[in-house]
Backbone as a chain_set.jsonl record, in Angstrom:
{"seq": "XXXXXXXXXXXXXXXXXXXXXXXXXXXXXXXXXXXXXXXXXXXXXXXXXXXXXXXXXXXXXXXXXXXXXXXXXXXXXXXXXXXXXXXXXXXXXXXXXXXXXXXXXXXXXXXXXXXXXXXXXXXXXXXXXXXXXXXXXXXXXXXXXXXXXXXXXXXXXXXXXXXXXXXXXXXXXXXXXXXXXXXXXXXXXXXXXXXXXXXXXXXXXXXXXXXXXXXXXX", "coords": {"N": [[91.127, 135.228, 20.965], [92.388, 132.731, 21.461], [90.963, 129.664, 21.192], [90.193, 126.472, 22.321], [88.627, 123.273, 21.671], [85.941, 123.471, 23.553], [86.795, 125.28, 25.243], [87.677, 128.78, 25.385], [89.679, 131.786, 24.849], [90.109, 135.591, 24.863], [92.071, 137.547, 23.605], [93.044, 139.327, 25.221], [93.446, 137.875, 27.513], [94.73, 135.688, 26.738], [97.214, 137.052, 26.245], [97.489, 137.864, 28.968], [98.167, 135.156, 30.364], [100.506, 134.486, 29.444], [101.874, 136.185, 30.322], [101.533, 135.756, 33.099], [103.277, 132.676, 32.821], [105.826, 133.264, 32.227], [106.408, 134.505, 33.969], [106.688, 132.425, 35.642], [108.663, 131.009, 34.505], [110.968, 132.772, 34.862], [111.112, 132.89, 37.451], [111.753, 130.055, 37.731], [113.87, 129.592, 36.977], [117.861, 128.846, 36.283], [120.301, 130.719, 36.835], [123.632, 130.917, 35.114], [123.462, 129.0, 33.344], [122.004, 128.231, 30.111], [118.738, 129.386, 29.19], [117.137, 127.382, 28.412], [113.674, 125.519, 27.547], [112.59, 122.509, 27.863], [109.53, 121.172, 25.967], [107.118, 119.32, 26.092], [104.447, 117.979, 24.283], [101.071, 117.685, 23.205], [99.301, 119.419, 20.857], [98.186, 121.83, 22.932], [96.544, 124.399, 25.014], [98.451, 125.345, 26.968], [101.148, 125.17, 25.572], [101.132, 127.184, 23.636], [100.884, 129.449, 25.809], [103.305, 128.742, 26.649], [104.695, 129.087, 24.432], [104.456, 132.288, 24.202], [105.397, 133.024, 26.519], [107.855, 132.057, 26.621], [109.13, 133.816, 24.72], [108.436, 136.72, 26.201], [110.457, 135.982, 28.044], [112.71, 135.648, 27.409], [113.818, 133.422, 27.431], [114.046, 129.952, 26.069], [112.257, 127.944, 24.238], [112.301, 124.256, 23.673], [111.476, 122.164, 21.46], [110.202, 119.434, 21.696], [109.69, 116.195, 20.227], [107.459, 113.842, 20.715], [107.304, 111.429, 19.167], [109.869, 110.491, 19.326], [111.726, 108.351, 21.452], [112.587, 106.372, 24.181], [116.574, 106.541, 24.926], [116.922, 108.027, 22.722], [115.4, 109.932, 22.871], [115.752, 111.601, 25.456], [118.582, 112.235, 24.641], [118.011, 113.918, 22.592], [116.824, 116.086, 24.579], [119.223, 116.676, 26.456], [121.201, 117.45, 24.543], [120.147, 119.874, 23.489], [120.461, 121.514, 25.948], [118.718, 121.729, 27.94], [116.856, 123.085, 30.903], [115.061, 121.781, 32.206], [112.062, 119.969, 31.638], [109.122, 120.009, 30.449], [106.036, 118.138, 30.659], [103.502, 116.476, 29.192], [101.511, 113.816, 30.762], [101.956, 111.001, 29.758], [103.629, 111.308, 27.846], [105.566, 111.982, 29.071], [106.21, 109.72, 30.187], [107.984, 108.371, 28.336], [110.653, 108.948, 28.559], [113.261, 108.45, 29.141], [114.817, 107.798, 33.13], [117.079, 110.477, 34.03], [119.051, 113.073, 34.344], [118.505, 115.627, 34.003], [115.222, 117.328, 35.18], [111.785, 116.194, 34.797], [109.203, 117.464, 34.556], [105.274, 117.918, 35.247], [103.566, 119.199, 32.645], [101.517, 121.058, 34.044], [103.3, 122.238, 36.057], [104.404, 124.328, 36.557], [105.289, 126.825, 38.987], [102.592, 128.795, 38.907], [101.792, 132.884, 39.25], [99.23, 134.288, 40.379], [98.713, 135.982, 39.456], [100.416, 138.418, 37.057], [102.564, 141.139, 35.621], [103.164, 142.555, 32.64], [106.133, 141.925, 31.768], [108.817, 142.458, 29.253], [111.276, 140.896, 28.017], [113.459, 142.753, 25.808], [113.381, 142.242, 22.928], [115.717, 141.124, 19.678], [115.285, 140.684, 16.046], [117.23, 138.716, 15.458], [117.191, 137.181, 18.169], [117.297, 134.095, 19.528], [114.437, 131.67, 19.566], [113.332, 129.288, 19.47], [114.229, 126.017, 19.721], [114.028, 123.338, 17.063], [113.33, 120.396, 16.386], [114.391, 118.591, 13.245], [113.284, 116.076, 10.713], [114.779, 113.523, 10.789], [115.222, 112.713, 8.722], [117.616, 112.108, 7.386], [119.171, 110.823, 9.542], [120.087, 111.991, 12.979], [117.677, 113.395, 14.398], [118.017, 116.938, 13.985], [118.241, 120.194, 15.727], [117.196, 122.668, 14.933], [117.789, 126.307, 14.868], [115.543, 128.669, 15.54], [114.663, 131.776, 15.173], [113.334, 134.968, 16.795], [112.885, 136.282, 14.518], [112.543, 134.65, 12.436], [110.409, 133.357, 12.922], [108.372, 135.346, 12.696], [108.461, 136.676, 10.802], [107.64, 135.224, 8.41], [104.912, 134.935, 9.881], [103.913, 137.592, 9.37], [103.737, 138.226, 6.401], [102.455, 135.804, 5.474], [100.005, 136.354, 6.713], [99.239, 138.904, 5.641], [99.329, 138.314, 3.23], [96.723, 137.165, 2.661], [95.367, 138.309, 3.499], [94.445, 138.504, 6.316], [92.721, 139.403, 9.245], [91.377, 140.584, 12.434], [89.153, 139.476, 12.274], [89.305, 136.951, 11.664], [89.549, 133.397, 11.625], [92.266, 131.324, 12.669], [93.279, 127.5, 11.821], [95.042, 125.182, 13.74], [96.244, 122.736, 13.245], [98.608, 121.034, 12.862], [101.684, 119.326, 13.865], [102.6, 121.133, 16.927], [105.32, 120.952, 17.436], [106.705, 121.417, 15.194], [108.06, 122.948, 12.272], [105.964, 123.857, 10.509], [103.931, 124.088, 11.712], [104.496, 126.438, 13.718], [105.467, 128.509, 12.108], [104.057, 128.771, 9.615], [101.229, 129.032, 10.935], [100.275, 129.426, 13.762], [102.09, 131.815, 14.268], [101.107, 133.333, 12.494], [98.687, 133.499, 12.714], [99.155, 135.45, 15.265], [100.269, 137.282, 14.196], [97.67, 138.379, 12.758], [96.448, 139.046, 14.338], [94.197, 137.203, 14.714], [91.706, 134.82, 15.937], [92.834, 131.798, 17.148], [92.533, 128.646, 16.25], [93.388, 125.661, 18.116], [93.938, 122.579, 17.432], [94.292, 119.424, 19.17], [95.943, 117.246, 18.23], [96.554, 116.203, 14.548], [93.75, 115.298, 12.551], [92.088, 113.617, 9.828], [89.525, 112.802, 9.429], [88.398, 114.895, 11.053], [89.005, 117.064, 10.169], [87.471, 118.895, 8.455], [84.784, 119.208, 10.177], [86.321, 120.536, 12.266], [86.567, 123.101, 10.951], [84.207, 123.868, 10.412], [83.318, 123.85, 12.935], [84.675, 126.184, 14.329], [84.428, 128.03, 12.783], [86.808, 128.526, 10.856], [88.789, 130.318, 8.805], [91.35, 130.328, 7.831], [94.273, 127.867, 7.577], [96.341, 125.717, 7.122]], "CA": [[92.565, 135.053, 20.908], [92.609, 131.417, 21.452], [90.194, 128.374, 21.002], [91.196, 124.474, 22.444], [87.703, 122.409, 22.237], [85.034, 124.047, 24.122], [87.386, 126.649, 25.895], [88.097, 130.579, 24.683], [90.441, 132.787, 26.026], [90.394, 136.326, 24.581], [93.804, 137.703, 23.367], [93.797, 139.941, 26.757], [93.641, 136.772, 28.376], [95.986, 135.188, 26.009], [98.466, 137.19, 26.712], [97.721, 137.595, 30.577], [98.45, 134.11, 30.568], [101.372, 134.058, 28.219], [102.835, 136.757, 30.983], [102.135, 134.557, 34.168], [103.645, 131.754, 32.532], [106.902, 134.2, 31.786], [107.362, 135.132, 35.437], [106.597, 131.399, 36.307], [110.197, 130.19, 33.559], [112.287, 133.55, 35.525], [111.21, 131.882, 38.852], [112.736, 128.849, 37.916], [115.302, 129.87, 35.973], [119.237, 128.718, 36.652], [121.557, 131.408, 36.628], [124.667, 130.33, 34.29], [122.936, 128.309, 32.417], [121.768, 128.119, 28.738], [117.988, 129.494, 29.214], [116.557, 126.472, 27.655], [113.043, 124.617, 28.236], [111.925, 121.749, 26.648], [108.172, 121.215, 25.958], [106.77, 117.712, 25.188], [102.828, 118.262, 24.444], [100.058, 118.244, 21.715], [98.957, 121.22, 20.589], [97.587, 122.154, 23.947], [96.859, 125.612, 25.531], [99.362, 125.254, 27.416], [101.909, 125.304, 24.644], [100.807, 128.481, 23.432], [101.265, 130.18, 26.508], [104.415, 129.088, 26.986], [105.894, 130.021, 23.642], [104.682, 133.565, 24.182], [106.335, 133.131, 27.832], [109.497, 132.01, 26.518], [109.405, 135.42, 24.053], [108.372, 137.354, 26.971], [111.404, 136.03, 29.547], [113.846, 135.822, 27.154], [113.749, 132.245, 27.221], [113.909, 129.398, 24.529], [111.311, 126.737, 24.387], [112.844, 123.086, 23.144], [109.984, 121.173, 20.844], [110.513, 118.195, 22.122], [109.127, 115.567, 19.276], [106.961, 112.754, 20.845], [107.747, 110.219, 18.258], [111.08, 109.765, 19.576], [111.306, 107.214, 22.682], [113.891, 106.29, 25.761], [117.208, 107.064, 24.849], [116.84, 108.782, 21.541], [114.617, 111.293, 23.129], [117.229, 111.584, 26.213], [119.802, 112.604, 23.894], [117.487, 115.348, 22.174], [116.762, 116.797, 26.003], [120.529, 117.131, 26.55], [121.575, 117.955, 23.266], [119.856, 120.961, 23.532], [120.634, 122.446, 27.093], [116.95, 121.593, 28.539], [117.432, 123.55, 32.44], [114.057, 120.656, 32.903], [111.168, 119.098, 30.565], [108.019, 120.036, 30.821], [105.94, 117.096, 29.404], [101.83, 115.728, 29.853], [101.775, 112.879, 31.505], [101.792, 110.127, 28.468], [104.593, 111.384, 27.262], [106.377, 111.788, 30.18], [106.826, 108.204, 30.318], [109.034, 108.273, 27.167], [111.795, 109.58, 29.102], [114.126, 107.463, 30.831], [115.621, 108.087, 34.348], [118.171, 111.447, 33.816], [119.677, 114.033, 34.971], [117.311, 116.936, 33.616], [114.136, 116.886, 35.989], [111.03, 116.036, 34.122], [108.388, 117.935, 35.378], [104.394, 117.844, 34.367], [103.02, 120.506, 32.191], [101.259, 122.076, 34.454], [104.246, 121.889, 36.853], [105.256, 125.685, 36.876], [103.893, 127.547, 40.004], [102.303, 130.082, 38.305], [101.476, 133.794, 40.177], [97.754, 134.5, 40.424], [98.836, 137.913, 38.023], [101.785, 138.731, 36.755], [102.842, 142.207, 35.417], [103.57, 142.167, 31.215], [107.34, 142.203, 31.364], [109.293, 141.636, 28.227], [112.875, 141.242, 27.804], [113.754, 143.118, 24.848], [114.273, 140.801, 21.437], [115.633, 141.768, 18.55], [114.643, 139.705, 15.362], [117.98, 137.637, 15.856], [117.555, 135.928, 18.712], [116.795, 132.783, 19.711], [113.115, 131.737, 20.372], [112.888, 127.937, 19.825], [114.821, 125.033, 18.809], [112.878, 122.836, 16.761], [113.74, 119.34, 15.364], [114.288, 118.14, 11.955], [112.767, 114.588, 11.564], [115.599, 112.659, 11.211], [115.355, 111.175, 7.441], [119.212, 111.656, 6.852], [120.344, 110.59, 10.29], [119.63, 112.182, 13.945], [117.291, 114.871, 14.07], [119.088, 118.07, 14.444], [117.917, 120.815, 16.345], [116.986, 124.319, 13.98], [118.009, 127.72, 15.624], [114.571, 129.437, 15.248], [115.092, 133.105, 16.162], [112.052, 135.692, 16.587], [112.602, 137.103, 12.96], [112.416, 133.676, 11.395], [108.649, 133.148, 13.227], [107.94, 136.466, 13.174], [108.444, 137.542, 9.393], [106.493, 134.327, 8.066], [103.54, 135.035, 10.249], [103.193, 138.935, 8.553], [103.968, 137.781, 5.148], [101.262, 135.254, 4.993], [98.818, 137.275, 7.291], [99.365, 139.617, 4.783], [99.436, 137.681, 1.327], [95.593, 136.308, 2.419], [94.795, 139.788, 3.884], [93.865, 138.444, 7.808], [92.604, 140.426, 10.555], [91.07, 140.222, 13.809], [87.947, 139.017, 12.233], [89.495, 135.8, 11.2], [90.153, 132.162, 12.522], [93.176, 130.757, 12.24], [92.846, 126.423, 12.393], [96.357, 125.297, 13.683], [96.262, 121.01, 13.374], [99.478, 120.08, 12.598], [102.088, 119.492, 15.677], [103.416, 122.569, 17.289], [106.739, 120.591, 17.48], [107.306, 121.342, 13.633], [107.837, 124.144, 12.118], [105.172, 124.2, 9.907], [102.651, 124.699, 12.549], [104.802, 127.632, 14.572], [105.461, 129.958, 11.376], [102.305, 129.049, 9.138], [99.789, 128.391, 11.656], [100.664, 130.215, 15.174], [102.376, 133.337, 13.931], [100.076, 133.766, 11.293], [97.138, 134.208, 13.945], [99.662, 136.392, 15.821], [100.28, 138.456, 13.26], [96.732, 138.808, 12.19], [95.337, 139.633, 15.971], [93.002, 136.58, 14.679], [91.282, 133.439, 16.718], [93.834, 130.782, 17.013], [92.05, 126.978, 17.124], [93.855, 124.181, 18.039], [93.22, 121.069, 17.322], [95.403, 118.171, 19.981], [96.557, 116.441, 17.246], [95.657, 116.327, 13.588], [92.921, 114.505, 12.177], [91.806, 113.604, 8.734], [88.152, 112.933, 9.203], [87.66, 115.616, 12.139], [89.241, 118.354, 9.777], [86.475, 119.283, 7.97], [83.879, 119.411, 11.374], [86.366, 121.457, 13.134], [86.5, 123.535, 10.192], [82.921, 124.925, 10.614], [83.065, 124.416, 14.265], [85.903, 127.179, 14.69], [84.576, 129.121, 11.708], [87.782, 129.096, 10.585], [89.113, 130.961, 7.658], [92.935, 129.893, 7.312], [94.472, 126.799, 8.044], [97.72, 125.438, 6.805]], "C": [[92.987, 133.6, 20.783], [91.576, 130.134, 21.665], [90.685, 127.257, 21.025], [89.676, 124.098, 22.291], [86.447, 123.131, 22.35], [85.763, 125.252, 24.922], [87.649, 127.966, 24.925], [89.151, 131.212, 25.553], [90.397, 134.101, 24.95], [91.967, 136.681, 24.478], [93.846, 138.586, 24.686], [94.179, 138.912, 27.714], [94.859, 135.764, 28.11], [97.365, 135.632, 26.403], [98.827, 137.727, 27.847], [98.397, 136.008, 31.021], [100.088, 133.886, 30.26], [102.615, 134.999, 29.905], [103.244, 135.819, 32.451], [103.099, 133.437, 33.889], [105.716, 132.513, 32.515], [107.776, 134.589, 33.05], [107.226, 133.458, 36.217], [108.545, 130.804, 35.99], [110.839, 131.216, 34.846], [112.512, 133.451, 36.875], [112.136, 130.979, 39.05], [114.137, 128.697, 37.362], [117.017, 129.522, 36.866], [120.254, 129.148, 36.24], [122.751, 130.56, 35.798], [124.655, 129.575, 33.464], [122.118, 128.556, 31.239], [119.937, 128.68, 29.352], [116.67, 128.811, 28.518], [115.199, 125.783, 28.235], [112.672, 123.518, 27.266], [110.441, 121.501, 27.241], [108.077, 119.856, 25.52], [105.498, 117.445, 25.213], [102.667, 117.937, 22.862], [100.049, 119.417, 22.03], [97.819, 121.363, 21.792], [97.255, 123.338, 24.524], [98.114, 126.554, 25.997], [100.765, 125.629, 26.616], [102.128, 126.632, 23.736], [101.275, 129.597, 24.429], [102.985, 130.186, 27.016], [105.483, 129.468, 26.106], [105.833, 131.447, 24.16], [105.378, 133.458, 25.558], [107.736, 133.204, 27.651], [109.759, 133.27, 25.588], [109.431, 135.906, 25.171], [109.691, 137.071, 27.468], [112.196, 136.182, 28.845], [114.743, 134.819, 27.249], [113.74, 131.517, 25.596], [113.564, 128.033, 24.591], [111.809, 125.831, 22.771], [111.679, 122.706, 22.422], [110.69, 120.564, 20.817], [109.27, 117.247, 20.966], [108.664, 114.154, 19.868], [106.882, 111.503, 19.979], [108.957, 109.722, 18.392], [110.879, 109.026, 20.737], [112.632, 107.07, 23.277], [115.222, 107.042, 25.013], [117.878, 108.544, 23.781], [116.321, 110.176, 21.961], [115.552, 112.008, 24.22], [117.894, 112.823, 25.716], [119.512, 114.045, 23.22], [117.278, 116.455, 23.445], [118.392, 117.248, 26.431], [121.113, 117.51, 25.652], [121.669, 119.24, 23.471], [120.317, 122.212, 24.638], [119.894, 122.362, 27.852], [117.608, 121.707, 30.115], [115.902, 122.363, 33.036], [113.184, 120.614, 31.152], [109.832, 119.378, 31.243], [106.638, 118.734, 29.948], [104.045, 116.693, 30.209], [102.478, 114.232, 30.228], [102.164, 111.56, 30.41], [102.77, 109.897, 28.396], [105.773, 111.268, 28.175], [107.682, 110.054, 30.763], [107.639, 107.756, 29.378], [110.273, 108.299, 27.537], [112.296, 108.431, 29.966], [114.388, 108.23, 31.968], [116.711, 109.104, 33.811], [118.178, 112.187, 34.43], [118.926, 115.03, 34.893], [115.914, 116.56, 34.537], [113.271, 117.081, 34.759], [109.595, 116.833, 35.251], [106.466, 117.844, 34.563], [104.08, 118.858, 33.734], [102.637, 121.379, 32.97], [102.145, 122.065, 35.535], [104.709, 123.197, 37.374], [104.297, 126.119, 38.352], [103.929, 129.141, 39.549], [101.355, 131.168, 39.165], [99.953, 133.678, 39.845], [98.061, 135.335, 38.815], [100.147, 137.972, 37.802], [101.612, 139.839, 35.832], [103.301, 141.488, 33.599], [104.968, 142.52, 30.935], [108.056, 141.664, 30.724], [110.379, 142.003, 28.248], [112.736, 141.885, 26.3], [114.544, 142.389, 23.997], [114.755, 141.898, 20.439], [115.454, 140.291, 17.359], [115.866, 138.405, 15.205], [117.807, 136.518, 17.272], [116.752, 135.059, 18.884], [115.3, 132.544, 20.124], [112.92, 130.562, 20.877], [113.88, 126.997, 19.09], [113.495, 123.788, 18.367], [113.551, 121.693, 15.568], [113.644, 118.698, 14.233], [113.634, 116.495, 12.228], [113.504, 113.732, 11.224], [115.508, 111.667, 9.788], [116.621, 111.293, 6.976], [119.829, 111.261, 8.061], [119.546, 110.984, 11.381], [119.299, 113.349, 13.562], [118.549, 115.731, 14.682], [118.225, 119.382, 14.774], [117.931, 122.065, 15.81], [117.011, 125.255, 14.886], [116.701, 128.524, 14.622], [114.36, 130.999, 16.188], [113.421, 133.736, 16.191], [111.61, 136.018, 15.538], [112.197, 135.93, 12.278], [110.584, 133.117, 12.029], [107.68, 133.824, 12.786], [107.063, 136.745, 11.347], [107.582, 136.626, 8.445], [105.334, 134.559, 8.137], [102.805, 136.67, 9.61], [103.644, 138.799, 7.428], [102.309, 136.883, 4.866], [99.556, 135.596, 6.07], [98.438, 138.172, 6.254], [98.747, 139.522, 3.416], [97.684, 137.47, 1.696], [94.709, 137.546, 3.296], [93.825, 139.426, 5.432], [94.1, 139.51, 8.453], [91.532, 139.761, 11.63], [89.519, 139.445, 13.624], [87.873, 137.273, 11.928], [89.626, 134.998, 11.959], [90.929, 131.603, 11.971], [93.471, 128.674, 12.529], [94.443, 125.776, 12.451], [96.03, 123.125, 14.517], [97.253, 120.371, 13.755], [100.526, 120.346, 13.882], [103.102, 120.192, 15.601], [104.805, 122.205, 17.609], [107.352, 120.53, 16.043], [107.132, 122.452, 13.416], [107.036, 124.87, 11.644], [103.882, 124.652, 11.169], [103.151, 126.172, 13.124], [104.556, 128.94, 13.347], [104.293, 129.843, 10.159], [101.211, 128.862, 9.687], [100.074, 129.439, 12.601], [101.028, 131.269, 15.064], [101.596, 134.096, 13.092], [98.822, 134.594, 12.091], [98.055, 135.579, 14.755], [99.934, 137.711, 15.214], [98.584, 139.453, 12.766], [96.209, 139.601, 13.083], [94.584, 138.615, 15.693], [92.956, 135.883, 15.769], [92.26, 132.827, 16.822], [92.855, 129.702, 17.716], [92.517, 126.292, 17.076], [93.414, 123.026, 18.013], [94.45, 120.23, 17.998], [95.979, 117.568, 19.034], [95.447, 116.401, 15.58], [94.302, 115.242, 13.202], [92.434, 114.636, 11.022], [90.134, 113.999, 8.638], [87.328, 114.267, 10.332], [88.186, 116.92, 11.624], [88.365, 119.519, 9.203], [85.0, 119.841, 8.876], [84.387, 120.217, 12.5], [86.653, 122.88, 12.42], [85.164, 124.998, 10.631], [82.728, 124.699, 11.989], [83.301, 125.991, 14.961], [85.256, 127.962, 13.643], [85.56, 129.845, 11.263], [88.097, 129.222, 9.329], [90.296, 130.652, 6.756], [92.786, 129.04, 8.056], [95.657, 126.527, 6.735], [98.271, 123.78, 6.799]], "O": [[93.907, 133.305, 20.021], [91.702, 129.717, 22.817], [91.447, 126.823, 20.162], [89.13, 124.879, 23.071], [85.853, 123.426, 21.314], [85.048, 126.221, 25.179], [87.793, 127.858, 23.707], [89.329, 131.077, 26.764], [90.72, 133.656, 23.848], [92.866, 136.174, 25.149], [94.926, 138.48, 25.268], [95.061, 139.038, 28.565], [95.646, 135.237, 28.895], [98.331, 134.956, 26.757], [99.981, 138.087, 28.078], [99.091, 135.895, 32.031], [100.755, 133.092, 30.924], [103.682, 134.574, 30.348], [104.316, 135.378, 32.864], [103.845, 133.207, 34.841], [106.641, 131.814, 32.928], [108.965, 134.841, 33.242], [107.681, 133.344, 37.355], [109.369, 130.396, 36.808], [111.225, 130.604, 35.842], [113.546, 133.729, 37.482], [112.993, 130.872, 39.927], [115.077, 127.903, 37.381], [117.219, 129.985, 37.988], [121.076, 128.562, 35.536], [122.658, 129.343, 35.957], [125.638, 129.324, 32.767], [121.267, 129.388, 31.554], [119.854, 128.079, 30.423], [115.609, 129.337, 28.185], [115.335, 125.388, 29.393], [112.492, 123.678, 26.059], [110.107, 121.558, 28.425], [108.835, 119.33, 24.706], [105.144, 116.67, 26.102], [103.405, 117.901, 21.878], [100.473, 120.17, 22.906], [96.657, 121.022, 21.571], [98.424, 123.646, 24.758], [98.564, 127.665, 25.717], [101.473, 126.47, 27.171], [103.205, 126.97, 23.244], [101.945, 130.548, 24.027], [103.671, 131.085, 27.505], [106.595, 129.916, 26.387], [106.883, 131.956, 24.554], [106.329, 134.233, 25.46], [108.573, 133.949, 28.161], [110.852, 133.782, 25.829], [110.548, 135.715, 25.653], [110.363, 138.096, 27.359], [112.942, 137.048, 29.303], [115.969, 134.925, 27.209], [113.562, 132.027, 24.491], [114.321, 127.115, 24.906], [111.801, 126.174, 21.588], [110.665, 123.071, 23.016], [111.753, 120.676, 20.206], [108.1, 117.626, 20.925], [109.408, 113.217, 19.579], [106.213, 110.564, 20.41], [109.299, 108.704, 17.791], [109.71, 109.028, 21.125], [113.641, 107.631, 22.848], [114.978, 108.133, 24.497], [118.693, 109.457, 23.917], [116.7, 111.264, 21.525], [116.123, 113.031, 23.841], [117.844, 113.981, 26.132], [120.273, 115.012, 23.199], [117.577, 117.632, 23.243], [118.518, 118.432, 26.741], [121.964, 118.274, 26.106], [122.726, 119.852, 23.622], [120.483, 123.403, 24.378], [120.213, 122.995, 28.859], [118.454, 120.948, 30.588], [115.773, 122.192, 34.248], [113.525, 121.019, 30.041], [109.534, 119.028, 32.385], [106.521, 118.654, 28.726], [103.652, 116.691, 31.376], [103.59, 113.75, 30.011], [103.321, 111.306, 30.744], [103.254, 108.795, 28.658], [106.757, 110.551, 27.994], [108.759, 109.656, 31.208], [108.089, 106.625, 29.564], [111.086, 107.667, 26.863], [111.931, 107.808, 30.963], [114.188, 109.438, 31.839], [117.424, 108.539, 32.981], [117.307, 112.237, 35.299], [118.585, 115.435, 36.004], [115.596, 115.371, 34.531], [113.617, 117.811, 33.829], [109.295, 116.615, 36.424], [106.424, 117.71, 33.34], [104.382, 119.834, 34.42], [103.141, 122.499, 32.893], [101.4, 121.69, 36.44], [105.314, 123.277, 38.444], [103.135, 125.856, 38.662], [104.678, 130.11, 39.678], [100.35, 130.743, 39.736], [99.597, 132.887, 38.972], [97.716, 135.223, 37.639], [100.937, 137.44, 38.582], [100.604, 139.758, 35.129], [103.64, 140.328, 33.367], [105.193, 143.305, 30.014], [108.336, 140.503, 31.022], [110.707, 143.174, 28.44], [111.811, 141.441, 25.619], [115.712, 142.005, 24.06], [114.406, 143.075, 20.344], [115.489, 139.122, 17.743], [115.507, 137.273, 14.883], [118.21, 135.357, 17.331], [115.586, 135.107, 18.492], [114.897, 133.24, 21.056], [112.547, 130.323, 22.026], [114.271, 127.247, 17.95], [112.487, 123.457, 18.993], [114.033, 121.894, 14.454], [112.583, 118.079, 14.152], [113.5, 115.878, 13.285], [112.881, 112.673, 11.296], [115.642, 110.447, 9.692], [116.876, 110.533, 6.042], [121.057, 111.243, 7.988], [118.366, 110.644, 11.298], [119.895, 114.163, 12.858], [119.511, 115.47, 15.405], [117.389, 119.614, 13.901], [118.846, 122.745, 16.276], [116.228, 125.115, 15.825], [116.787, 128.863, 13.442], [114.044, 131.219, 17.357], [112.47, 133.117, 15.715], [110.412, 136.133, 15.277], [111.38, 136.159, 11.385], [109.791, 132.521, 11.301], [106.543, 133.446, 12.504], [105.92, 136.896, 10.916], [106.806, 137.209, 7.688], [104.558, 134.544, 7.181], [101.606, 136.888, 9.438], [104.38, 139.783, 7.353], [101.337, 137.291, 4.23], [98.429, 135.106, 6.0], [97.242, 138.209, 5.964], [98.013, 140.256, 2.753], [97.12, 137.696, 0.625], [93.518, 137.488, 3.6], [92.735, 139.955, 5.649], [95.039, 140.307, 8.452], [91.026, 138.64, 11.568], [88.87, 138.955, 14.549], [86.885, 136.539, 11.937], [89.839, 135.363, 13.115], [90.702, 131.223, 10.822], [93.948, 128.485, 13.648], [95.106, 125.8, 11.414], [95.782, 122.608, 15.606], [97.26, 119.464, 14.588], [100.371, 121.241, 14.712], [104.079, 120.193, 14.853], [105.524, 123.099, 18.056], [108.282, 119.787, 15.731], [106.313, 123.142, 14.022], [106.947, 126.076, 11.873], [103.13, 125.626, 11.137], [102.339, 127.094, 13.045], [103.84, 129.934, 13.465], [103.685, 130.863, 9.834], [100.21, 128.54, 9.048], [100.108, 130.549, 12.069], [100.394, 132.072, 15.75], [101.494, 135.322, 13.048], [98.31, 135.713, 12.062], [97.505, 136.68, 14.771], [99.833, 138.855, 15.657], [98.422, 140.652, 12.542], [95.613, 140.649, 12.836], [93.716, 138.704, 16.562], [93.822, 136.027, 16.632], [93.109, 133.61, 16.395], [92.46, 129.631, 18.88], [92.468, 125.735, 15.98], [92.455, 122.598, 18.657], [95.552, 120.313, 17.456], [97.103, 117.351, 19.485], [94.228, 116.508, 15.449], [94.162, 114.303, 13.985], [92.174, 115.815, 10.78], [89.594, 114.962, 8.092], [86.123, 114.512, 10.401], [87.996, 117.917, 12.321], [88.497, 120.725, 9.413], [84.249, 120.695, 8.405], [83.692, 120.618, 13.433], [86.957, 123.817, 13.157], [85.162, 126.193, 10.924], [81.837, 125.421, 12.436], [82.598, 126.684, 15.697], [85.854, 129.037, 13.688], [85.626, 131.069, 11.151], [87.753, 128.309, 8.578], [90.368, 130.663, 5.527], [91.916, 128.915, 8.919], [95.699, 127.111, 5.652], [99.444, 123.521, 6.532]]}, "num_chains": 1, "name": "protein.A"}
């Protein structure tokens, strides 16, 4: 189901995880408020589990774009609605002093187990906002619903005829869109592998290529 490095997780595990993580957001969650999180990672495990979390709760995970810095980035965290920031440590330090708590990635307190309970989507709503990069002006924040992830990832699962036998190699950063609906949904759609790679790499594309024995890649 999922490949970081040297780790595996089977898709039962995948999406045991994906559920703890789901009842970890409706833990923290703040009544009256916008159901917003922002994320500020590489392509990490972590990141994975908490999109499918934010599907599951009924939530809507921010991609927060590490190339922005102090106030600029700020401004994208409130922009959005962000009820906190979940961020690795690195990055963390990007953030000025605000009002939104910044918390670390692994920051949620997540149950031992958690039960697979899904709010009911339909292909309108909201899943993720996800920032443009800002070459006419300030990024702006894309309303990415379930259908617009969704219908990508069985289209080109489809067009290249994946299934569960496949690996899907997902490089480019899960704060763009190109990685969520040709890379990430694609594997979701297929039932395939999903390998991440932390960040892309030119010369390490080709060696994680036949590491992952992966098939697609984007």
């Amino acid at each position: 189901g999922l490949r970081f490095e040297e780790r595996r997780w089977s898709w039962e595990e995948h999406v045991s995880e994906c559920a703890r993580y789901a009842a970890a957001l409706r833990a923290r969650r703040t009544p009256g408020r916008p159901f917003h999180v922002g994320v500020l990672a590489d392509n990490v495990p972590e990141f994975s589990f908490l999109l499918g979390g934010c599907a599951f709760a009924g939530a809507v995970l921010v991609a927060l774009n590490p190339v922005r810095r102090g106030e600029a980035l700020a401004r994208d965290v409130t922009r959005t609605d962000c009820q906190y920031v979940l961020a690795e440590p690195d990055y963390a330090a990007l953030l000025p002093a605000m009002d939104v708590p910044v918390l670390p990635l692994d920051g949620l307190e997540l149950p031992a187990h958690a039960p697979l309970e899904a709010v009911p989507a339909t292909s309108d709503d909201l899943l993720m906002l996800i920032f443009t990069s800002g070459t006419s002006g300030e990024p702006k924040a894309v309303r990415c619903t379930h259908g617009k992830i969704a219908v990508p990832g069985r289209m080109l699962a489809g067009r290249f005829g994946l299934g569960t036998g496949d690996t899907v190699y997902v490089s480019m950063p899960m704060f763009h869109s190109n990685a969520i609906m040709a890379g990430w949904a694609v594997g979701l759609a297929a039932g395939a592998a999903t390998a991440l790679r932390r960040r892309f790499s030119a010369s390490g594309f080709l060696p994680d290529i036949r590491a992952f024995g992966a098939t697609y890649s984007n």
